[in-house]
Amino acid sequence: PQLNGASLQLQGEGGANAGARNVEVLRFYLSEVQLLEGEEVVFAEKNQHHLIDAAETASLQLSLALPSGLRYDGLRFTLGVDSLTAASGVFGGDLDPTNGMYWTWRSGYINFKLEGTSPDCPARKQRFQFHVGGFQAPFNSERRVSLSVEPGETIPLIIDLDRFFSATDLRQEYQIMSPSALSMEVADRVMGMFRVE
């Protein structure tokens, strides 16, 4: 962690090999990180979009430069890329289209990507693919996540894949590749995967 800082550590739990289910890709955007005391925002990152990739260990830890002695009891962040940024076109860094998280200027960024295989899945090669994105109404898939936290050098943020898979019937729902009503439902489910240890 940085001096006078905290780091947000992301850890996956469950899902990777539950039964014969295999998760091969887990990537998402985590933006607009805020710390709160009660309802008051006491720290806010401005215009930061972090691409979290389970296959890239370095991306699973975010350093936050906090003022010393900062008191907070809540964490809030956006899951995805905000509509203003998405509507502004293509960027570099974590928002670079070469990261494989961008569709087109009309559809914008893929906010959350989960791919793998499961014996429950009737698709070719038993493959499931959830590419959740879209920034235009009625299919705006960015979601705001709020959690209670304890102050400390690290805030361990858990990504609980079992919560997602227990709410998803892979026999019926196994492929999302564009903004849709189903992708809105899945975006809501994805919010429920996050918890603090």
JSON list of C-alpha atoms in Angstrom, two decimals, residues 27-185:
[
{"chain": "A", "resi": 27, "resn": "ARG", "atom": "CA", "xyz": [-12.65, -9.00, -16.60]},
{"chain": "A", "resi": 28, "resn": "PHE", "atom": "CA", "xyz": [-14.52, -5.87, -15.61]},
{"chain": "A", "resi": 29, "resn": "TYR", "atom": "CA", "xyz": [-14.22, -2.11, -15.18]},
{"chain": "A", "resi": 30, "resn": "LEU", "atom": "CA", "xyz": [-14.15, -0.65, -11.69]},
{"chain": "A", "resi": 31, "resn": "SER", "atom": "CA", "xyz": [-14.56, 3.15, -11.75]},
{"chain": "A", "resi": 32, "resn": "GLU", "atom": "CA", "xyz": [-15.25, 6.17, -9.53]},
{"chain": "A", "resi": 33, "resn": "VAL", "atom": "CA", "xyz": [-14.02, 4.63, -6.27]},
{"chain": "A", "resi": 34, "resn": "GLN", "atom": "CA", "xyz": [-15.32, 6.50, -3.21]},
{"chain": "A", "resi": 35, "resn": "LEU", "atom": "CA", "xyz": [-14.95, 6.09, 0.55]},
{"chain": "A", "resi": 36, "resn": "LEU", "atom": "CA", "xyz": [-17.76, 7.30, 2.78]},
{"chain": "A", "resi": 37, "resn": "GLU", "atom": "CA", "xyz": [-18.32, 8.08, 6.43]},
{"chain": "A", "resi": 38, "resn": "GLY", "atom": "CA", "xyz": [-22.03, 7.58, 6.91]},
{"chain": "A", "resi": 39, "resn": "GLU", "atom": "CA", "xyz": [-23.54, 9.25, 3.84]},
{"chain": "A", "resi": 40, "resn": "GLU", "atom": "CA", "xyz": [-20.70, 11.74, 3.36]},
{"chain": "A", "resi": 41, "resn": "VAL", "atom": "CA", "xyz": [-18.09, 11.13, 0.65]},
{"chain": "A", "resi": 42, "resn": "VAL", "atom": "CA", "xyz": [-14.68, 11.59, 2.33]},
{"chain": "A", "resi": 43, "resn": "PHE", "atom": "CA", "xyz": [-12.52, 10.37, -0.59]},
{"chain": "A", "resi": 44, "resn": "ALA", "atom": "CA", "xyz": [-13.22, 10.18, -4.31]},
{"chain": "A", "resi": 45, "resn": "GLU", "atom": "CA", "xyz": [-11.14, 9.12, -7.29]},
{"chain": "A", "resi": 46, "resn": "LYS", "atom": "CA", "xyz": [-11.82, 11.37, -10.27]},
{"chain": "A", "resi": 47, "resn": "ASN", "atom": "CA", "xyz": [-12.12, 10.00, -13.82]},
{"chain": "A", "resi": 48, "resn": "GLN", "atom": "CA", "xyz": [-10.37, 6.74, -13.02]},
{"chain": "A", "resi": 49, "resn": "HIS", "atom": "CA", "xyz": [-11.33, 3.56, -14.85]},
{"chain": "A", "resi": 50, "resn": "HIS", "atom": "CA", "xyz": [-9.52, 0.43, -13.72]},
{"chain": "A", "resi": 51, "resn": "LEU", "atom": "CA", "xyz": [-9.63, -2.69, -15.88]},
{"chain": "A", "resi": 52, "resn": "ILE", "atom": "CA", "xyz": [-9.63, -5.63, -13.48]},
{"chain": "A", "resi": 53, "resn": "ASP", "atom": "CA", "xyz": [-8.49, -8.88, -15.08]},
{"chain": "A", "resi": 54, "resn": "ALA", "atom": "CA", "xyz": [-8.35, -12.07, -12.99]},
{"chain": "A", "resi": 55, "resn": "ALA", "atom": "CA", "xyz": [-5.50, -13.28, -15.21]},
{"chain": "A", "resi": 56, "resn": "GLU", "atom": "CA", "xyz": [-3.41, -10.16, -14.47]},
{"chain": "A", "resi": 57, "resn": "THR", "atom": "CA", "xyz": [-2.40, -10.29, -10.80]},
{"chain": "A", "resi": 58, "resn": "ALA", "atom": "CA", "xyz": [-1.22, -6.66, -10.78]},
{"chain": "A", "resi": 59, "resn": "SER", "atom": "CA", "xyz": [-4.71, -5.44, -11.70]},
{"chain": "A", "resi": 60, "resn": "LEU", "atom": "CA", "xyz": [-6.22, -7.07, -8.59]},
{"chain": "A", "resi": 61, "resn": "GLN", "atom": "CA", "xyz": [-4.72, -4.47, -6.27]},
{"chain": "A", "resi": 62, "resn": "LEU", "atom": "CA", "xyz": [-5.54, -0.75, -6.48]},
{"chain": "A", "resi": 63, "resn": "SER", "atom": "CA", "xyz": [-3.60, 1.77, -4.44]},
{"chain": "A", "resi": 64, "resn": "LEU", "atom": "CA", "xyz": [-5.59, 4.71, -3.08]},
{"chain": "A", "resi": 65, "resn": "ALA", "atom": "CA", "xyz": [-3.62, 7.76, -1.87]},
{"chain": "A", "resi": 66, "resn": "LEU", "atom": "CA", "xyz": [-5.62, 8.71, 1.23]},
{"chain": "A", "resi": 67, "resn": "PRO", "atom": "CA", "xyz": [-5.03, 11.59, 3.63]},
{"chain": "A", "resi": 68, "resn": "SER", "atom": "CA", "xyz": [-3.64, 10.30, 6.94]},
{"chain": "A", "resi": 69, "resn": "GLY", "atom": "CA", "xyz": [-6.18, 9.57, 9.66]},
{"chain": "A", "resi": 70, "resn": "LEU", "atom": "CA", "xyz": [-9.08, 9.41, 7.20]},
{"chain": "A", "resi": 71, "resn": "ARG", "atom": "CA", "xyz": [-12.17, 7.90, 8.81]},
{"chain": "A", "resi": 72, "resn": "TYR", "atom": "CA", "xyz": [-14.57, 5.91, 6.66]},
{"chain": "A", "resi": 73, "resn": "ASP", "atom": "CA", "xyz": [-17.03, 3.05, 6.98]},
{"chain": "A", "resi": 74, "resn": "GLY", "atom": "CA", "xyz": [-18.28, 2.64, 3.42]},
{"chain": "A", "resi": 75, "resn": "LEU", "atom": "CA", "xyz": [-16.93, 1.85, -0.03]},
{"chain": "A", "resi": 76, "resn": "ARG", "atom": "CA", "xyz": [-18.76, 2.79, -3.23]},
{"chain": "A", "resi": 77, "resn": "PHE", "atom": "CA", "xyz": [-17.73, 2.22, -6.83]},
{"chain": "A", "resi": 78, "resn": "THR", "atom": "CA", "xyz": [-19.16, 1.99, -10.32]},
{"chain": "A", "resi": 79, "resn": "LEU", "atom": "CA", "xyz": [-19.08, -1.37, -12.01]},
{"chain": "A", "resi": 80, "resn": "GLY", "atom": "CA", "xyz": [-18.47, -0.39, -15.61]},
{"chain": "A", "resi": 81, "resn": "VAL", "atom": "CA", "xyz": [-17.70, 2.74, -17.62]},
{"chain": "A", "resi": 82, "resn": "ASP", "atom": "CA", "xyz": [-19.97, 5.74, -17.04]},
{"chain": "A", "resi": 83, "resn": "SER", "atom": "CA", "xyz": [-22.18, 6.80, -19.94]},
{"chain": "A", "resi": 84, "resn": "LEU", "atom": "CA", "xyz": [-20.45, 10.17, -20.39]},
{"chain": "A", "resi": 85, "resn": "THR", "atom": "CA", "xyz": [-17.07, 8.48, -20.91]},
{"chain": "A", "resi": 86, "resn": "ALA", "atom": "CA", "xyz": [-18.61, 5.76, -23.09]},
{"chain": "A", "resi": 87, "resn": "ALA", "atom": "CA", "xyz": [-20.31, 8.36, -25.29]},
{"chain": "A", "resi": 88, "resn": "SER", "atom": "CA", "xyz": [-17.04, 10.29, -25.71]},
{"chain": "A", "resi": 89, "resn": "GLY", "atom": "CA", "xyz": [-15.49, 7.59, -27.86]},
{"chain": "A", "resi": 90, "resn": "VAL", "atom": "CA", "xyz": [-12.26, 5.64, -27.54]},
{"chain": "A", "resi": 91, "resn": "PHE", "atom": "CA", "xyz": [-9.47, 6.23, -25.04]},
{"chain": "A", "resi": 92, "resn": "GLY", "atom": "CA", "xyz": [-6.05, 4.76, -24.20]},
{"chain": "A", "resi": 93, "resn": "GLY", "atom": "CA", "xyz": [-4.70, 2.96, -21.14]},
{"chain": "A", "resi": 94, "resn": "ASP", "atom": "CA", "xyz": [-7.23, 0.70, -19.40]},
{"chain": "A", "resi": 95, "resn": "LEU", "atom": "CA", "xyz": [-9.91, 2.04, -21.79]},
{"chain": "A", "resi": 96, "resn": "ASP", "atom": "CA", "xyz": [-7.93, 1.10, -24.92]},
{"chain": "A", "resi": 97, "resn": "PRO", "atom": "CA", "xyz": [-10.08, -1.03, -27.30]},
{"chain": "A", "resi": 98, "resn": "THR", "atom": "CA", "xyz": [-7.15, -3.43, -27.76]},
{"chain": "A", "resi": 99, "resn": "ASN", "atom": "CA", "xyz": [-7.94, -4.72, -24.24]},
{"chain": "A", "resi": 100, "resn": "GLY", "atom": "CA", "xyz": [-10.90, -6.55, -25.79]},
{"chain": "A", "resi": 101, "resn": "MET", "atom": "CA", "xyz": [-13.49, -4.67, -23.71]},
{"chain": "A", "resi": 102, "resn": "TYR", "atom": "CA", "xyz": [-14.97, -2.42, -26.42]},
{"chain": "A", "resi": 103, "resn": "TRP", "atom": "CA", "xyz": [-17.70, -3.19, -28.95]},
{"chain": "A", "resi": 104, "resn": "THR", "atom": "CA", "xyz": [-18.39, -0.18, -31.20]},
{"chain": "A", "resi": 105, "resn": "TRP", "atom": "CA", "xyz": [-19.10, 3.51, -30.77]},
{"chain": "A", "resi": 106, "resn": "ARG", "atom": "CA", "xyz": [-22.82, 2.68, -30.70]},
{"chain": "A", "resi": 107, "resn": "SER", "atom": "CA", "xyz": [-22.63, 0.02, -28.01]},
{"chain": "A", "resi": 108, "resn": "GLY", "atom": "CA", "xyz": [-19.61, 1.32, -26.12]},
{"chain": "A", "resi": 109, "resn": "TYR", "atom": "CA", "xyz": [-17.60, -0.62, -23.57]},
{"chain": "A", "resi": 110, "resn": "ILE", "atom": "CA", "xyz": [-18.09, -4.12, -22.25]},
{"chain": "A", "resi": 111, "resn": "ASN", "atom": "CA", "xyz": [-18.40, -3.45, -18.52]},
{"chain": "A", "resi": 112, "resn": "PHE", "atom": "CA", "xyz": [-18.15, -7.07, -17.41]},
{"chain": "A", "resi": 113, "resn": "LYS", "atom": "CA", "xyz": [-16.90, -10.17, -19.20]},
{"chain": "A", "resi": 114, "resn": "LEU", "atom": "CA", "xyz": [-17.18, -13.74, -17.89]},
{"chain": "A", "resi": 115, "resn": "GLU", "atom": "CA", "xyz": [-16.38, -16.75, -20.06]},
{"chain": "A", "resi": 116, "resn": "GLY", "atom": "CA", "xyz": [-15.83, -20.44, -19.46]},
{"chain": "A", "resi": 117, "resn": "THR", "atom": "CA", "xyz": [-17.32, -23.89, -19.84]},
{"chain": "A", "resi": 118, "resn": "SER", "atom": "CA", "xyz": [-19.91, -25.91, -17.94]},
{"chain": "A", "resi": 119, "resn": "PRO", "atom": "CA", "xyz": [-21.50, -29.31, -18.51]},
{"chain": "A", "resi": 120, "resn": "ASP", "atom": "CA", "xyz": [-24.90, -27.58, -17.93]},
{"chain": "A", "resi": 121, "resn": "CYS", "atom": "CA", "xyz": [-24.39, -25.36, -20.95]},
{"chain": "A", "resi": 122, "resn": "PRO", "atom": "CA", "xyz": [-26.01, -26.53, -24.24]},
{"chain": "A", "resi": 123, "resn": "ALA", "atom": "CA", "xyz": [-23.86, -24.20, -26.39]},
{"chain": "A", "resi": 124, "resn": "ARG", "atom": "CA", "xyz": [-21.12, -25.39, -28.71]},
{"chain": "A", "resi": 125, "resn": "LYS", "atom": "CA", "xyz": [-18.21, -26.81, -26.68]},
{"chain": "A", "resi": 126, "resn": "GLN", "atom": "CA", "xyz": [-20.39, -26.18, -23.55]},
{"chain": "A", "resi": 127, "resn": "ARG", "atom": "CA", "xyz": [-19.15, -22.60, -23.54]},
{"chain": "A", "resi": 128, "resn": "PHE", "atom": "CA", "xyz": [-20.82, -19.72, -21.68]},
{"chain": "A", "resi": 129, "resn": "GLN", "atom": "CA", "xyz": [-20.07, -16.10, -22.59]},
{"chain": "A", "resi": 130, "resn": "PHE", "atom": "CA", "xyz": [-21.44, -13.13, -20.66]},
{"chain": "A", "resi": 131, "resn": "HIS", "atom": "CA", "xyz": [-20.36, -9.81, -22.21]},
{"chain": "A", "resi": 132, "resn": "VAL", "atom": "CA", "xyz": [-22.39, -7.20, -20.32]},
{"chain": "A", "resi": 133, "resn": "GLY", "atom": "CA", "xyz": [-22.29, -3.63, -21.55]},
{"chain": "A", "resi": 134, "resn": "GLY", "atom": "CA", "xyz": [-24.20, -0.79, -23.13]},
{"chain": "A", "resi": 135, "resn": "PHE", "atom": "CA", "xyz": [-24.59, 2.82, -22.03]},
{"chain": "A", "resi": 136, "resn": "GLN", "atom": "CA", "xyz": [-27.72, 4.05, -23.81]},
{"chain": "A", "resi": 137, "resn": "ALA", "atom": "CA", "xyz": [-31.22, 3.84, -22.33]},
{"chain": "A", "resi": 138, "resn": "PRO", "atom": "CA", "xyz": [-32.91, 1.47, -21.81]},
{"chain": "A", "resi": 139, "resn": "PHE", "atom": "CA", "xyz": [-29.79, -0.71, -21.76]},
{"chain": "A", "resi": 140, "resn": "ASN", "atom": "CA", "xyz": [-27.39, 1.23, -19.53]},
{"chain": "A", "resi": 141, "resn": "SER", "atom": "CA", "xyz": [-25.47, -1.53, -17.75]},
{"chain": "A", "resi": 142, "resn": "GLU", "atom": "CA", "xyz": [-23.24, 0.50, -15.42]},
{"chain": "A", "resi": 143, "resn": "ARG", "atom": "CA", "xyz": [-24.07, -0.28, -11.78]},
{"chain": "A", "resi": 144, "resn": "ARG", "atom": "CA", "xyz": [-23.20, 1.45, -8.50]},
{"chain": "A", "resi": 145, "resn": "VAL", "atom": "CA", "xyz": [-22.07, -0.88, -5.69]},
{"chain": "A", "resi": 146, "resn": "SER", "atom": "CA", "xyz": [-22.07, 0.21, -2.01]},
{"chain": "A", "resi": 147, "resn": "LEU", "atom": "CA", "xyz": [-20.56, -1.86, 0.80]},
{"chain": "A", "resi": 148, "resn": "SER", "atom": "CA", "xyz": [-19.79, -1.38, 4.50]},
{"chain": "A", "resi": 149, "resn": "VAL", "atom": "CA", "xyz": [-16.07, -1.63, 5.25]},
{"chain": "A", "resi": 150, "resn": "GLU", "atom": "CA", "xyz": [-13.60, -1.48, 8.12]},
{"chain": "A", "resi": 151, "resn": "PRO", "atom": "CA", "xyz": [-10.75, 1.03, 7.71]},
{"chain": "A", "resi": 152, "resn": "GLY", "atom": "CA", "xyz": [-7.35, -0.62, 7.29]},
{"chain": "A", "resi": 153, "resn": "GLU", "atom": "CA", "xyz": [-4.27, -0.89, 5.12]},
{"chain": "A", "resi": 154, "resn": "THR", "atom": "CA", "xyz": [-6.19, -3.12, 2.74]},
{"chain": "A", "resi": 155, "resn": "ILE", "atom": "CA", "xyz": [-9.87, -3.45, 1.96]},
{"chain": "A", "resi": 156, "resn": "PRO", "atom": "CA", "xyz": [-10.39, -7.06, 0.87]},
{"chain": "A", "resi": 157, "resn": "LEU", "atom": "CA", "xyz": [-13.08, -7.01, -1.80]},
{"chain": "A", "resi": 158, "resn": "ILE", "atom": "CA", "xyz": [-14.41, -10.49, -2.59]},
{"chain": "A", "resi": 159, "resn": "ILE", "atom": "CA", "xyz": [-15.81, -11.43, -5.99]},
{"chain": "A", "resi": 160, "resn": "ASP", "atom": "CA", "xyz": [-18.12, -14.32, -5.12]},
{"chain": "A", "resi": 161, "resn": "LEU", "atom": "CA", "xyz": [-18.73, -16.20, -8.37]},
{"chain": "A", "resi": 162, "resn": "ASP", "atom": "CA", "xyz": [-20.92, -18.77, -6.63]},
{"chain": "A", "resi": 163, "resn": "ARG", "atom": "CA", "xyz": [-23.49, -16.05, -5.97]},
{"chain": "A", "resi": 164, "resn": "PHE", "atom": "CA", "xyz": [-23.63, -15.33, -9.69]},
{"chain": "A", "resi": 165, "resn": "PHE", "atom": "CA", "xyz": [-23.84, -18.94, -10.82]},
{"chain": "A", "resi": 166, "resn": "SER", "atom": "CA", "xyz": [-26.45, -19.90, -8.21]},
{"chain": "A", "resi": 167, "resn": "ALA", "atom": "CA", "xyz": [-28.69, -17.12, -9.64]},
{"chain": "A", "resi": 168, "resn": "THR", "atom": "CA", "xyz": [-28.02, -18.09, -13.28]},
{"chain": "A", "resi": 169, "resn": "ASP", "atom": "CA", "xyz": [-29.42, -21.16, -15.06]},
{"chain": "A", "resi": 170, "resn": "LEU", "atom": "CA", "xyz": [-26.70, -21.98, -17.58]},
{"chain": "A", "resi": 171, "resn": "ARG", "atom": "CA", "xyz": [-29.10, -24.36, -19.37]},
{"chain": "A", "resi": 172, "resn": "GLN", "atom": "CA", "xyz": [-31.19, -21.32, -20.37]},
{"chain": "A", "resi": 173, "resn": "GLU", "atom": "CA", "xyz": [-28.87, -18.32, -20.12]},
{"chain": "A", "resi": 174, "resn": "TYR", "atom": "CA", "xyz": [-25.35, -18.79, -21.40]},
{"chain": "A", "resi": 175, "resn": "GLN", "atom": "CA", "xyz": [-24.63, -16.12, -23.99]},
{"chain": "A", "resi": 176, "resn": "ILE", "atom": "CA", "xyz": [-24.85, -12.32, -23.95]},
{"chain": "A", "resi": 177, "resn": "MET", "atom": "CA", "xyz": [-22.93, -10.50, -26.67]},
{"chain": "A", "resi": 178, "resn": "SER", "atom": "CA", "xyz": [-24.78, -7.16, -26.96]},
{"chain": "A", "resi": 179, "resn": "PRO", "atom": "CA", "xyz": [-26.89, -4.76, -24.85]},
{"chain": "A", "resi": 180, "resn": "SER", "atom": "CA", "xyz": [-30.33, -6.27, -24.14]},
{"chain": "A", "resi": 181, "resn": "ALA", "atom": "CA", "xyz": [-32.99, -6.72, -21.47]},
{"chain": "A", "resi": 182, "resn": "LEU", "atom": "CA", "xyz": [-31.23, -9.92, -20.37]},
{"chain": "A", "resi": 183, "resn": "SER", "atom": "CA", "xyz": [-27.90, -8.11, -20.06]},
{"chain": "A", "resi": 184, "resn": "MET", "atom": "CA", "xyz": [-29.63, -5.64, -17.67]},
{"chain": "A", "resi": 185, "resn": "GLU", "atom": "CA", "xyz": [-30.75, -8.55, -15.48]}
]
